[in-house]
CSV table of C-alpha atoms in Angstrom, one decimal:
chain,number,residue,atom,x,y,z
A,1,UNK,CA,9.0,44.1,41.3
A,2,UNK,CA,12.1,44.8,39.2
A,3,UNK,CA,13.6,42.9,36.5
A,4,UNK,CA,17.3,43.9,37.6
A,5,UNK,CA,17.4,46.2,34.8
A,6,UNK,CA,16.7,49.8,35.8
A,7,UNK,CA,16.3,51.1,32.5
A,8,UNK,CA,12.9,48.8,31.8
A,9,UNK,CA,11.8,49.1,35.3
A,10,UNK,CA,12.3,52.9,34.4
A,11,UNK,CA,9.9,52.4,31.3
A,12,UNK,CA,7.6,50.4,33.4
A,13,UNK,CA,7.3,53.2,35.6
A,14,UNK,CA,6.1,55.4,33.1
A,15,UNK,CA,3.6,53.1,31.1
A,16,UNK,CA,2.1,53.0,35.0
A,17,UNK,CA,2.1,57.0,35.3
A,18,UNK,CA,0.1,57.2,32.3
A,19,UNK,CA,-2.3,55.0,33.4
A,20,UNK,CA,-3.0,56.6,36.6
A,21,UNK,CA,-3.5,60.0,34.1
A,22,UNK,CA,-5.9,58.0,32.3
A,23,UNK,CA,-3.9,57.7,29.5
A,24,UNK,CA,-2.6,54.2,27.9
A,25,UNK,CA,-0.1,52.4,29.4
A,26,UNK,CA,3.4,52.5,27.4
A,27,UNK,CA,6.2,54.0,28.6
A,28,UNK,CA,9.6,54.4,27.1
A,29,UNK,CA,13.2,55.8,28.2
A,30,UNK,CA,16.1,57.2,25.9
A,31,UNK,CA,19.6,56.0,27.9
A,32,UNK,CA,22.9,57.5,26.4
A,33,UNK,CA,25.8,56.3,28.0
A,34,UNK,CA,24.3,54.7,31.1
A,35,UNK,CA,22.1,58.1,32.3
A,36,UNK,CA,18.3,58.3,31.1
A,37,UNK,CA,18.4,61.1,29.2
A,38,UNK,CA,14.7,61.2,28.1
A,39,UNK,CA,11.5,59.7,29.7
A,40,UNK,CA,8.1,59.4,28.3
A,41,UNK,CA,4.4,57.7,28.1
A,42,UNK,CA,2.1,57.8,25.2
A,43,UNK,CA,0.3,61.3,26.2
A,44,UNK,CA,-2.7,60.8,23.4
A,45,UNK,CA,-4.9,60.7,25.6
A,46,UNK,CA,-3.6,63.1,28.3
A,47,UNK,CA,-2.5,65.9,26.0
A,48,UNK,CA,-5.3,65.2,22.9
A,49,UNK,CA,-1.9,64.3,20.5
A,50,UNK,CA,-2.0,62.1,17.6
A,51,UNK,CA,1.6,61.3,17.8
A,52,UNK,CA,2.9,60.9,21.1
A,53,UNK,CA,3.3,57.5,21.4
A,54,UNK,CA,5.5,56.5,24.6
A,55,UNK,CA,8.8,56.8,22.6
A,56,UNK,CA,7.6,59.5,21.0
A,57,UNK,CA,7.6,61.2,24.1
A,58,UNK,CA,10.5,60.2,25.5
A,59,UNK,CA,12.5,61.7,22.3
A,60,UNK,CA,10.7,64.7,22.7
A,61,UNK,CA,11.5,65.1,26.4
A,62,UNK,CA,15.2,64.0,25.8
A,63,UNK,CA,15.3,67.3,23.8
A,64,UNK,CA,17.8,68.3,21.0
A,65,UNK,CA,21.1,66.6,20.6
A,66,UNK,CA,23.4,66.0,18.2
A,67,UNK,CA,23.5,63.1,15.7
A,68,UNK,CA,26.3,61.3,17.8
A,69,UNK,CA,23.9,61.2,20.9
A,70,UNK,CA,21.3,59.0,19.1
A,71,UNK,CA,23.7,56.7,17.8
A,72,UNK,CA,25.1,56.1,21.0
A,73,UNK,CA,21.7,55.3,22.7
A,74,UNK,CA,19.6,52.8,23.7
A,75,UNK,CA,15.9,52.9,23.5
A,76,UNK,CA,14.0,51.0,26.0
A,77,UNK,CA,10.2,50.7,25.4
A,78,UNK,CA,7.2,48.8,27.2
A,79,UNK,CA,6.1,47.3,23.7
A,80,UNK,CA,7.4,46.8,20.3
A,81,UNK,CA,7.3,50.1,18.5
A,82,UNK,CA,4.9,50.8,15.7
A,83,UNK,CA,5.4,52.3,12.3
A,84,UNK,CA,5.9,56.3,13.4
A,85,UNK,CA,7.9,55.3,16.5
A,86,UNK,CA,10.4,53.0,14.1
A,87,UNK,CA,10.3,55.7,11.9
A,88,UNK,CA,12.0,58.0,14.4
A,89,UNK,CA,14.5,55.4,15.9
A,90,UNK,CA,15.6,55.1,12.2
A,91,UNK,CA,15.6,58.7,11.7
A,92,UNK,CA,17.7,59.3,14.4
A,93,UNK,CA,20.3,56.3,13.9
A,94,UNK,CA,19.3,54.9,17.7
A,95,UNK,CA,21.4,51.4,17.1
A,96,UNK,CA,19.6,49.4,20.3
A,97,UNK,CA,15.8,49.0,20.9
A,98,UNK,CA,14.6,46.9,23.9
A,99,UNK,CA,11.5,46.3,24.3
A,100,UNK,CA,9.1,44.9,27.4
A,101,UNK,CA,6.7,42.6,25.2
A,102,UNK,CA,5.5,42.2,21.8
A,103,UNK,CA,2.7,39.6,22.5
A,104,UNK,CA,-0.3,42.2,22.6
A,105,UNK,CA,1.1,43.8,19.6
A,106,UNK,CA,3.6,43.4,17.2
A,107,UNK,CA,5.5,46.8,15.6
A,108,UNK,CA,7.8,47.0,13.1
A,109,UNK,CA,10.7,44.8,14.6
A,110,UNK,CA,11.9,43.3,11.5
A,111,UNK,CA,12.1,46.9,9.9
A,112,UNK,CA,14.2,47.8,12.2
A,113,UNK,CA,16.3,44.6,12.3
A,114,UNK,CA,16.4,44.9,8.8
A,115,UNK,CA,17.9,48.6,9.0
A,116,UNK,CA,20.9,47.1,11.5
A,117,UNK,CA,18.9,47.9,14.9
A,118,UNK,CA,19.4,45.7,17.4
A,119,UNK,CA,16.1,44.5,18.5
A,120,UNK,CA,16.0,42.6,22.1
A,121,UNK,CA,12.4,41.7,23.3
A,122,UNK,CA,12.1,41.0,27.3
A,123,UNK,CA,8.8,39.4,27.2
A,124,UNK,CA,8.5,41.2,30.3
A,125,UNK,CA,5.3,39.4,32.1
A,126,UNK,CA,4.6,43.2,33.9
A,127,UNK,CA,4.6,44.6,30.6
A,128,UNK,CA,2.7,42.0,29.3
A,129,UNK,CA,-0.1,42.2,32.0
A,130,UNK,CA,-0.4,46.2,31.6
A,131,UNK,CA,-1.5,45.6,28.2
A,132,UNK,CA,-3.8,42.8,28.2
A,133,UNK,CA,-5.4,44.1,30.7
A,134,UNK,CA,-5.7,47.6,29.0
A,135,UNK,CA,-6.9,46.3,26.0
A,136,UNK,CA,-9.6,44.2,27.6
A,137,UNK,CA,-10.8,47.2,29.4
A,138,UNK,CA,-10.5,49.9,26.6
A,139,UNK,CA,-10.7,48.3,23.3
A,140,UNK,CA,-12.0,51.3,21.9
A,141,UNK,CA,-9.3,53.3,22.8
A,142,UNK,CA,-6.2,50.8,22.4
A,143,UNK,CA,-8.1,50.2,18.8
A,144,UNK,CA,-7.8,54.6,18.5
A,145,UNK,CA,-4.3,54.4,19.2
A,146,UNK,CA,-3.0,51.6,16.5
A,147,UNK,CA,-5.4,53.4,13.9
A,148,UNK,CA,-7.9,50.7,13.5
């Protein structure tokens, strides 16, 4: 089922790859200019990382680009971002953040509102679902992840 928008469907896609990998279920796109230029799913488990979060990943596959890139980009994520993922959308000047749902888990929105991001929040009930269900299933792990 798609939302109209490609770009969330696109993230959706990838919290649902990582999943199937046994992984945890965000996913995350970089879009510059109306092309996905990065796409990417929290790999901690996959990969044994402590830091690749969904947008985490999607940076990382976007690869290097110059300053003028990120501040031309939006971010699109299947929930709100935490702490280190903020941390890199500020670092990087990203001026747009949209984000699937923030009901299972509330990141650092009003940081990055604060900082001049736009922050738009979807409530996406696919996103929504992913999670809840996730974390009923693998507390331990979704309680790994947030550092609890």
């Amino acid at each position: 089922m798609s939302t109209g928008d490609p770009y969330m469907d696109a993230a959706i896609g990838e919290a649902r790859a990582g999943l199937e990998q046994g992984g945890i279920p965000i996913g995350s796109v970089l879009v510059h200019r109306g092309a996905i230029i990065g796409r990417g799913r929290n790999q901690r488990q996959q990969r044994g990382s402590v830091v690749l979060h969904g947008e985490m990943d999607a940076l990382e596959n976007a690869g290097r680009h110059a300053g003028s890139v990120y501040r031309e980009s939006t971010l699109y994520t299947t929930l709100s971002p935490c702490a280190m993922c903020s941390g890199a959308i500020l670092l990087y000047g990203i001026p747009r953040v949209v984000i699937g749902e923030n009901r299972t888990f509330m990141g650092e929105e009003a940081l990055l509102r604060a900082r001049g991001v736009t922050v738009d929040v979807l409530q996406d009930r696919r996103c929504i679902e992913l999670m809840e269900r996730f974390i009923r299933d693998y507390p331990q792990l979704w309680n790994e992840d947030i550092g609890l």
